[in-house]
XYZ file of C-alpha atoms in Angstrom:
567
model
C 0.499 -29.563 -32.479
C 1.339 -30.586 -28.892
C -1.602 -28.505 -27.579
C -3.921 -30.081 -30.150
C -2.722 -33.586 -29.297
C -3.186 -33.072 -25.542
C -6.621 -31.415 -25.944
C -7.778 -34.249 -28.249
C -6.703 -36.903 -25.730
C -8.581 -35.089 -22.934
C -11.647 -34.628 -25.200
C -11.759 -38.368 -25.978
C -11.794 -39.157 -22.244
C -14.907 -37.054 -21.626
C -16.727 -38.651 -24.577
C -16.640 -42.110 -23.002
C -19.771 -43.953 -21.993
C -18.728 -44.134 -18.333
C -17.734 -40.609 -17.344
C -15.257 -39.876 -14.555
C -15.167 -36.616 -12.627
C -11.343 -36.632 -12.631
C -11.284 -36.518 -16.454
C -13.384 -33.342 -16.493
C -11.257 -31.759 -13.769
C -8.027 -32.582 -15.636
C -9.418 -31.139 -18.896
C -10.619 -27.946 -17.158
C -7.267 -27.561 -15.389
C -5.389 -27.989 -18.660
C -7.490 -25.306 -20.398
C -7.070 -22.889 -17.447
C -3.285 -23.448 -17.488
C -3.302 -22.759 -21.249
C -5.191 -19.489 -20.683
C -2.679 -18.429 -18.016
C 0.226 -19.248 -20.359
C -1.283 -17.209 -23.220
C -1.875 -14.303 -20.814
C 1.756 -14.360 -19.618
C 3.161 -14.601 -23.164
C 0.998 -11.707 -24.367
C 2.127 -9.592 -21.413
C 5.793 -10.459 -22.014
C 5.878 -9.561 -25.722
C 3.088 -6.949 -25.684
C 1.116 -8.734 -28.431
C -2.706 -8.583 -28.474
C -3.579 -9.838 -31.996
C -6.826 -11.902 -32.149
C -7.157 -11.678 -28.362
C -10.941 -11.993 -28.306
C -11.090 -14.895 -30.765
C -8.467 -17.020 -28.962
C -9.214 -16.310 -25.292
C -12.996 -16.216 -25.685
C -13.129 -19.596 -27.411
C -11.113 -21.180 -24.562
C -13.254 -19.417 -21.911
C -16.408 -20.633 -23.638
C -15.019 -24.203 -23.702
C -14.148 -24.106 -19.963
C -17.645 -22.851 -19.084
C -19.264 -25.605 -21.173
C -17.000 -28.226 -19.488
C -17.982 -26.927 -16.060
C -21.670 -27.014 -17.052
C -21.397 -30.624 -18.251
C -19.535 -31.725 -15.112
C -21.962 -29.902 -12.795
C -24.931 -31.368 -14.684
C -23.555 -34.835 -13.988
C -22.355 -34.288 -10.382
C -24.787 -31.687 -9.021
C -24.183 -32.633 -5.375
C -20.438 -31.776 -5.501
C -20.271 -28.303 -3.911
C -16.526 -28.042 -4.551
C -17.162 -28.273 -8.308
C -19.651 -25.395 -8.109
C -17.202 -23.308 -6.083
C -14.436 -23.990 -8.632
C -16.716 -22.646 -11.377
C -17.505 -19.574 -9.252
C -13.769 -18.951 -8.656
C -13.047 -19.287 -12.388
C -15.812 -16.792 -13.290
C -14.463 -14.299 -10.726
C -10.894 -14.687 -11.980
C -11.866 -14.003 -15.610
C -14.502 -11.393 -14.745
C -17.370 -13.345 -16.319
C -20.125 -11.481 -14.449
C -23.032 -12.574 -16.610
C -21.990 -16.224 -16.434
C -21.391 -16.020 -12.663
C -24.898 -14.720 -12.089
C -26.265 -17.826 -13.853
C -23.941 -20.127 -11.858
C -25.134 -18.652 -8.530
C -28.818 -19.040 -9.588
C -28.353 -22.720 -10.543
C -26.217 -23.485 -7.479
C -28.726 -21.983 -5.019
C -31.600 -23.839 -6.713
C -29.812 -27.161 -6.105
C -28.134 -26.349 -2.752
C -30.601 -24.099 -0.901
C -29.760 -25.870 2.380
C -26.278 -24.260 2.681
C -26.417 -20.743 4.206
C -22.761 -20.047 3.325
C -23.591 -20.219 -0.418
C -26.453 -17.703 -0.033
C -24.108 -15.342 1.831
C -21.433 -15.699 -0.875
C -23.933 -14.902 -3.650
C -25.393 -11.888 -1.801
C -21.908 -10.568 -0.990
C -20.953 -10.754 -4.682
C -24.138 -8.905 -5.707
C -23.467 -6.200 -3.113
C -19.712 -5.717 -3.498
C -19.028 -6.537 -7.152
C -22.248 -5.722 -8.978
C -23.048 -2.907 -6.498
C -26.670 -4.058 -6.418
C -28.032 -3.829 -2.888
C -31.519 -4.660 -4.202
C -30.360 -8.043 -5.589
C -28.411 -8.770 -2.395
C -31.487 -7.976 -0.280
C -33.638 -10.207 -2.479
C -31.158 -13.097 -2.029
C -31.047 -12.674 1.764
C -34.850 -12.677 1.975
C -35.000 -15.878 -0.118
C -32.312 -17.442 2.079
C -34.244 -16.590 5.271
C -37.282 -18.424 3.901
C -35.152 -21.586 3.806
C -33.241 -20.841 7.054
C -35.526 -18.751 9.299
C -33.346 -19.338 12.406
C -29.814 -19.074 10.998
C -27.838 -16.492 13.058
C -25.090 -16.078 10.425
C -27.604 -15.149 7.712
C -29.218 -12.507 9.914
C -25.789 -11.088 10.853
C -24.688 -10.755 7.233
C -28.069 -9.314 6.151
C -27.787 -6.802 9.019
C -24.247 -5.893 7.876
C -25.407 -5.516 4.243
C -28.171 -3.050 5.165
C -25.743 -0.952 7.222
C -23.261 -0.935 4.315
C -26.070 0.163 1.993
C -27.020 2.983 4.404
C -23.374 4.091 4.669
C -23.025 4.092 0.874
C -26.141 6.275 0.514
C -24.915 8.669 3.218
C -21.631 9.127 1.326
C -23.486 9.711 -1.970
C -25.743 12.309 -0.374
C -22.785 14.077 1.215
C -20.930 14.246 -2.124
C -24.033 15.630 -3.901
C -24.427 18.259 -1.193
C -20.758 19.256 -1.413
C -21.073 19.558 -5.212
C -24.329 21.553 -4.707
C -26.056 19.407 -7.310
C -29.809 19.391 -7.766
C -31.119 15.892 -6.977
C -34.431 16.568 -8.759
C -37.023 13.925 -7.987
C -34.415 11.584 -6.422
C -34.370 11.890 -2.641
C -32.736 9.898 0.155
C -34.974 8.424 2.854
C -33.839 9.603 6.308
C -34.960 6.299 7.841
C -32.744 4.255 5.507
C -29.833 6.680 6.031
C -30.099 6.135 9.799
C -30.054 2.326 9.483
C -33.769 1.731 10.056
C -33.729 -1.348 7.784
C -30.987 -2.899 9.927
C -33.066 -2.153 13.061
C -36.065 -4.028 11.564
C -33.834 -7.010 10.742
C -32.431 -7.026 14.284
C -35.876 -6.896 15.905
C -37.142 -9.709 13.690
C -34.066 -11.851 14.410
C -34.193 -11.187 18.178
C -37.651 -12.803 18.336
C -36.468 -15.980 16.569
C -32.881 -16.413 17.756
C -32.161 -16.869 21.457
C -28.780 -16.492 23.112
C -26.322 -13.759 24.028
C -23.840 -14.683 21.299
C -26.133 -13.459 18.512
C -26.796 -10.091 20.210
C -23.070 -9.566 20.828
C -22.228 -10.446 17.195
C -24.809 -7.946 15.887
C -23.563 -5.307 18.330
C -19.941 -5.760 17.147
C -21.132 -5.270 13.521
C -23.095 -2.119 14.464
C -19.992 -0.673 16.187
C -18.161 -0.645 12.828
C -20.491 2.127 11.566
C -20.411 5.634 13.054
C -24.139 6.428 12.575
C -25.535 3.532 14.640
C -25.377 4.970 18.191
C -29.155 4.642 18.720
C -29.173 1.115 17.303
C -26.259 0.092 19.539
C -28.097 1.524 22.540
C -31.230 -0.501 21.700
C -29.246 -3.755 21.288
C -27.436 -3.124 24.578
C -30.686 -2.431 26.449
C -32.233 -5.600 24.994
C -29.142 -7.547 26.065
C -29.287 -6.247 29.638
C -33.048 -6.841 29.909
C -33.250 -10.351 28.439
C -29.904 -11.798 29.528
C -29.060 -10.023 32.788
C -27.965 -13.316 34.404
C -25.739 -14.492 31.573
C -21.946 -14.332 32.239
C -21.280 -13.230 28.629
C -23.473 -10.118 29.101
C -21.510 -9.103 32.194
C -18.236 -9.924 30.446
C -19.157 -7.584 27.571
C -20.316 -4.817 29.944
C -17.074 -5.001 31.905
C -14.813 -5.024 28.842
C -16.674 -1.995 27.468
C -15.066 0.052 30.234
C -11.674 -0.389 28.532
C -12.955 1.465 25.443
C -14.830 4.156 27.386
C -11.721 5.982 28.556
C -11.895 9.696 29.243
C -11.052 11.612 26.039
C -7.729 13.420 26.433
C -5.667 15.483 24.028
C -3.029 13.123 22.677
C -0.427 15.877 22.241
C 0.452 16.454 25.889
C 0.034 12.969 27.379
C 3.092 11.625 29.165
C 3.979 7.997 29.781
C 2.874 8.305 33.423
C -0.497 9.739 32.402
C -1.062 6.856 29.970
C -0.269 4.321 32.711
C -2.629 5.984 35.208
C -5.372 6.189 32.542
C -5.002 2.451 31.776
C -4.995 1.628 35.506
C -8.247 3.553 35.988
C -9.884 1.773 33.020
C -8.851 -1.665 34.289
C -10.107 -0.807 37.789
C -13.475 0.199 36.327
C -13.608 -3.153 34.461
C -12.817 -5.064 37.638
C -15.474 -3.112 39.552
C -18.068 -4.326 37.017
C -16.723 -7.891 37.285
C -16.900 -7.709 41.107
C -20.537 -6.656 40.827
C -21.099 -9.485 38.304
C -19.743 -12.258 40.541
C -21.995 -11.013 43.359
C -25.051 -10.935 41.061
C -24.268 -14.201 39.200
C -22.115 -16.383 41.490
C -21.320 -19.215 39.037
C -18.166 -20.962 37.781
C -18.634 -19.490 34.289
C -18.817 -15.950 35.692
C -15.606 -16.395 37.680
C -13.979 -17.916 34.609
C -14.823 -14.772 32.580
C -13.394 -12.547 35.349
C -10.154 -14.529 35.729
C -9.700 -14.873 31.944
C -9.909 -11.061 31.691
C -7.320 -10.655 34.484
C -4.990 -13.159 32.775
C -5.303 -11.344 29.424
C -4.391 -8.014 31.043
C -1.480 -9.581 32.958
C -0.050 -11.177 29.794
C -0.100 -7.854 27.916
C 3.354 -6.330 27.556
C 4.038 -3.153 29.477
C 7.173 -1.247 30.478
C 5.578 -0.020 33.703
C 6.522 -2.227 36.662
C 3.844 -0.536 38.772
C 1.072 -1.491 36.307
C 2.390 -5.057 36.006
C 2.463 -5.448 39.801
C -1.103 -4.145 40.113
C -2.285 -6.584 37.446
C -0.588 -9.488 39.257
C -2.119 -8.509 42.631
C -5.555 -8.124 41.041
C -5.313 -11.523 39.398
C -4.102 -13.381 42.492
C -6.913 -11.730 44.456
C -9.501 -12.910 41.881
C -8.111 -16.463 42.011
C -8.248 -16.435 45.805
C -11.834 -15.139 45.982
C -13.067 -17.710 43.443
C -11.282 -20.458 45.400
C -12.840 -19.319 48.701
C -16.306 -19.449 47.070
C -15.470 -22.975 45.742
C -16.282 -21.712 42.240
C -12.835 -21.856 40.622
C -12.956 -24.241 37.598
C -10.514 -27.165 37.612
C -8.657 -25.946 34.491
C -7.732 -22.596 36.131
C -6.021 -24.126 39.180
C -3.014 -25.030 36.994
C -2.569 -21.397 35.869
C -2.927 -20.189 39.458
C -0.221 -22.568 40.673
C 2.132 -21.528 37.849
C 1.673 -17.884 38.829
C 2.329 -18.618 42.497
C 5.510 -20.534 41.659
C 6.694 -17.754 39.297
C 6.091 -15.229 42.114
C 8.060 -17.469 44.567
C 4.986 -17.916 46.796
C 5.817 -21.568 47.532
C 3.884 -21.911 50.802
C 0.722 -20.578 49.184
C 1.246 -22.850 46.148
C 1.450 -25.950 48.381
C -1.656 -24.863 50.271
C -3.620 -24.246 47.028
C -2.474 -27.567 45.512
C -3.632 -29.461 48.619
C -7.025 -27.698 48.568
C -7.404 -28.455 44.829
C -6.837 -32.202 45.358
C -9.396 -32.203 48.193
C -11.996 -30.538 45.977
C -11.204 -32.608 42.853
C -9.996 -35.798 44.549
C -10.783 -37.957 41.484
C -8.851 -35.795 39.031
C -5.470 -37.217 37.936
C -4.416 -33.772 36.640
C -4.984 -32.171 40.073
C -2.847 -34.794 41.831
C -0.197 -34.458 39.123
C -0.088 -30.671 39.650
C 0.191 -31.045 43.422
C 3.032 -33.560 43.079
C 4.867 -31.320 40.587
C 4.630 -28.432 43.070
C 6.005 -30.619 45.911
C 8.838 -31.897 43.672
C 9.699 -28.344 42.576
C 9.907 -27.034 46.176
C 11.843 -30.223 47.210
C 9.312 -31.120 49.894
C 9.727 -34.173 52.164
C 6.075 -35.161 51.685
C 6.410 -36.298 48.045
C 6.264 -40.064 48.761
C 3.366 -39.630 51.190
C 1.474 -37.554 48.596
C 2.096 -40.183 45.885
C 0.705 -42.881 48.192
C -2.356 -40.736 48.918
C -2.930 -40.055 45.206
C -2.696 -43.733 44.213
C -5.030 -44.674 47.094
C -7.662 -42.170 45.886
C -7.396 -42.939 42.183
C -7.366 -46.777 42.385
C -5.830 -48.072 39.096
C -7.660 -46.619 36.069
C -6.006 -43.559 34.490
C -3.102 -43.416 36.966
C -0.342 -43.826 34.331
C 0.719 -40.104 34.499
C 1.111 -40.426 38.310
C 3.219 -43.580 38.093
C 5.475 -42.186 35.341
C 5.997 -39.022 37.423
C 6.682 -41.114 40.539
C 9.288 -43.398 38.914
C 10.992 -40.438 37.159
C 11.244 -38.646 40.521
C 12.462 -41.829 42.220
C 15.184 -42.352 39.580
C 16.801 -39.053 40.599
C 16.132 -39.278 44.339
C 15.878 -42.838 45.694
C 18.218 -45.833 45.574
C 18.211 -48.295 42.669
C 16.551 -50.980 44.824
C 13.691 -48.640 45.791
C 13.177 -47.570 42.165
C 13.178 -51.187 40.942
C 10.618 -52.097 43.645
C 8.518 -49.081 42.551
C 8.606 -50.229 38.924
C 7.517 -53.727 39.980
C 4.693 -52.237 42.042
C 3.548 -49.996 39.131
C 3.140 -53.042 36.859
C 0.532 -54.503 39.221
C -1.105 -51.186 40.157
C -1.839 -49.894 36.627
C -4.388 -51.320 34.193
C -3.045 -53.903 31.664
C -3.106 -51.354 28.806
C -1.166 -48.777 30.882
C 1.324 -51.339 32.223
C 2.703 -51.634 28.653
C 4.272 -48.149 28.966
C 5.661 -48.978 32.418
C 7.310 -52.137 31.003
C 9.110 -50.082 28.332
C 10.291 -47.530 30.945
C 11.407 -50.318 33.328
C 13.420 -52.029 30.578
C 15.091 -48.774 29.548
C 15.923 -47.777 33.162
C 17.327 -51.255 33.973
C 19.660 -51.137 30.961
C 20.894 -47.652 31.894
C 21.526 -48.570 35.527
C 22.087 -52.347 35.657
C 23.666 -53.293 32.345
C 23.013 -56.088 29.861
C 22.762 -59.114 32.179
C 20.285 -57.376 34.476
C 18.101 -56.159 31.581
C 18.013 -59.678 30.106
C 16.675 -61.070 33.397
C 14.084 -58.283 33.640
C 13.010 -58.845 30.015
C 12.523 -62.589 30.656
C 10.387 -61.927 33.745
C 8.331 -59.191 32.019
C 7.734 -61.425 28.980
C 5.674 -63.796 31.137
C 2.751 -61.382 31.503
C 0.747 -59.889 28.640
C 0.019 -57.336 27.168
C 3.126 -56.094 25.342
C 3.926 -53.312 22.917
C 5.992 -53.646 19.756
C 8.433 -51.025 21.112
C 9.071 -53.274 24.154
C 10.511 -56.000 21.888
C 12.229 -53.537 19.544
C 13.991 -51.951 22.524
C 15.343 -55.347 23.607
C 16.461 -56.164 20.033
C 18.263 -52.797 19.902
C 19.950 -53.471 23.275
C 21.172 -56.861 21.994
C 22.569 -55.269 18.798
C 24.514 -52.698 20.877
C 26.511 -55.485 22.610
C 30.006 -56.314 21.369
C 29.227 -60.053 21.366
C 25.780 -59.740 19.768
C 24.359 -63.269 19.397
C 21.962 -64.168 16.600
C 20.503 -66.877 18.862
C 19.231 -64.199 21.266
C 17.963 -61.988 18.420
C 16.002 -64.940 17.030
C 14.423 -65.521 20.439
C 13.332 -61.836 20.693
C 12.021 -61.775 17.107
C 10.052 -65.007 17.647
C 8.494 -63.614 20.856
C 7.578 -60.359 19.040
C 6.125 -62.213 16.029
C 3.903 -64.319 18.300
C 2.256 -61.062 19.421
C 2.492 -58.801 16.339
C 3.254 -61.121 13.405
C -0.189 -60.682 11.848
C -0.268 -56.866 12.045
C 3.287 -55.642 11.309
C 5.048 -56.431 8.018
C 8.195 -54.432 8.907
C 8.969 -56.803 11.784
C 9.275 -59.752 9.353
C 11.499 -57.693 7.049
C 13.789 -56.692 9.935
C 14.074 -60.380 10.929
C 15.033 -61.332 7.337
C 17.565 -58.453 7.134
C 19.246 -59.555 10.381
C 19.467 -63.183 9.175
C 21.137 -61.929 5.992
C 23.506 -59.364 7.537
C 24.477 -60.847 10.941
C 27.769 -62.827 11.023
C 25.988 -65.718 12.795
C 22.855 -65.410 10.620
C 21.495 -68.214 8.448
C 20.354 -66.863 5.029
C 18.765 -70.267 4.318
C 16.143 -69.429 7.006
C 14.849 -66.480 4.944
C 12.645 -68.687 2.770
C 10.805 -70.192 5.736
C 10.440 -66.730 7.379
C 8.956 -65.399 4.105
C 6.538 -68.356 3.923
C 5.413 -67.822 7.548
C 4.946 -64.072 6.940
C 2.693 -64.732 3.926
C 0.592 -67.087 6.097
C 0.303 -64.779 9.104
C -0.081 -61.273 7.656
C -3.600 -60.004 7.012
C -5.269 -57.950 4.254
C -3.222 -55.255 2.478
C -0.177 -56.026 4.650
C 0.605 -59.064 2.455
C 0.906 -56.835 -0.641
C 2.985 -54.311 1.329
C 5.315 -57.083 2.543
C 5.746 -58.578 -0.962
C 6.675 -55.209 -2.526
C 9.178 -54.417 0.255
C 10.668 -57.930 0.136
C 11.172 -57.550 -3.644
C 12.973 -54.223 -3.057
C 15.143 -55.949 -0.420
C 16.109 -58.721 -2.837
C 17.064 -56.209 -5.556
C 19.149 -54.177 -3.081
C 16.889 -51.118 -3.052
C 15.892 -51.379 0.622
């Protein structure tokens, strides 16, 4: 009865004049949950009476609901995919075939849907002919889609592999194939070769060739095809860093074949060293042939990957470190080291205790990228770490180069360093200077830091004076006022008069955009010993006048909760 009542209620909703997608989704979800429940109960008690009549009627109803919903909201891809997932879960192959046909007729502009349909035909229905037909239709709509070509290429190789296995099993069983014979060209992946050649004419770029090559490497009968792709890659894209990167990394896989039974740990280490040296030899040739930033980036990225790999051999680790530092140095000397890699180089130098070299590199980096805040920040961090005497001079130089925009990270670093090194007077003067030197938007952060530092080092009276002076110049942040309110509350003789002053200042700036600030003000008037609860009415009235849009509704609901004691 409960099931009938719930199903009737859901059925009424989808019979309305104005249909809602959510109603269909809720009904479908309910029916699917019911199916799952029946399945679990049957499994638990081992009862299969009237299985076809009950389950099939529900399945039929879900399919018809999906069809109605999809008919109404054809553009909703997620709805189509939900129907596909349901068909797969309940093994409704015939229905799924229809769903894919309708979906692709309405959404032919989405390559991912074509790939999904072809994959299902190939892997579930074991129909390579249908999959091929779908891929060819898809390529008529998307003649330059790399992903479609890659998956079509993969499908043809899978088909060839499947046929090779079948042929081998027939031969082992010594069965007579009769009129049925396997084409040698298809068995050797000739269809995939045709697809590759066709795609190579339409799709430019190394990435596609490398993707196809990685697919071909998964199959053990594609040596000739791999060779052709590689030759095409080297001919067409000889000056591309990615081609060289692939050629170099290949050397890692082309190790000399050794019997695994008698290899010792030392032999493995020497073998890996030789492979890595061969890779680096190719990279060295590459940076001579293509002297660009991208090429050096590929080389250094490879060296970093090898260095970060775990190994128990100290000798191998040392060689990797030397090789990497050498690559960094050479790229730097050619002025082709990208800005992002300088940070990693400096970290390595500091980890290896090469402080002199680190300072030298940091100085050279700031000369080359004199307008980069990150470069100056890195140089200053190096000087601070090695406790150099030139920190102040370097800060002055950095600020001089960078003018004011974007210098907030430098000023925060400078004041943090000064807090631990210089006198309080010098730090206070530095904070005052930073307020004028940074842009108005960045000075907001410096004001918060200045207030916090003053309270920690000068106490309440000093912070009150600083707050008054800082309050004279906009802009402010809400946290700036909240910090001062919090400081006032921490005092033993916390005065409501002062809290009111801080709240009023904050509300002048943020009263129209922050409902919580008004609520905090009301709470303090109610809970503070010196508070005046009679002021709450006027605060509420002002809040309703000042707040904008949805904030009024938010404030009213929270104020109601406060009055009833739930906030």
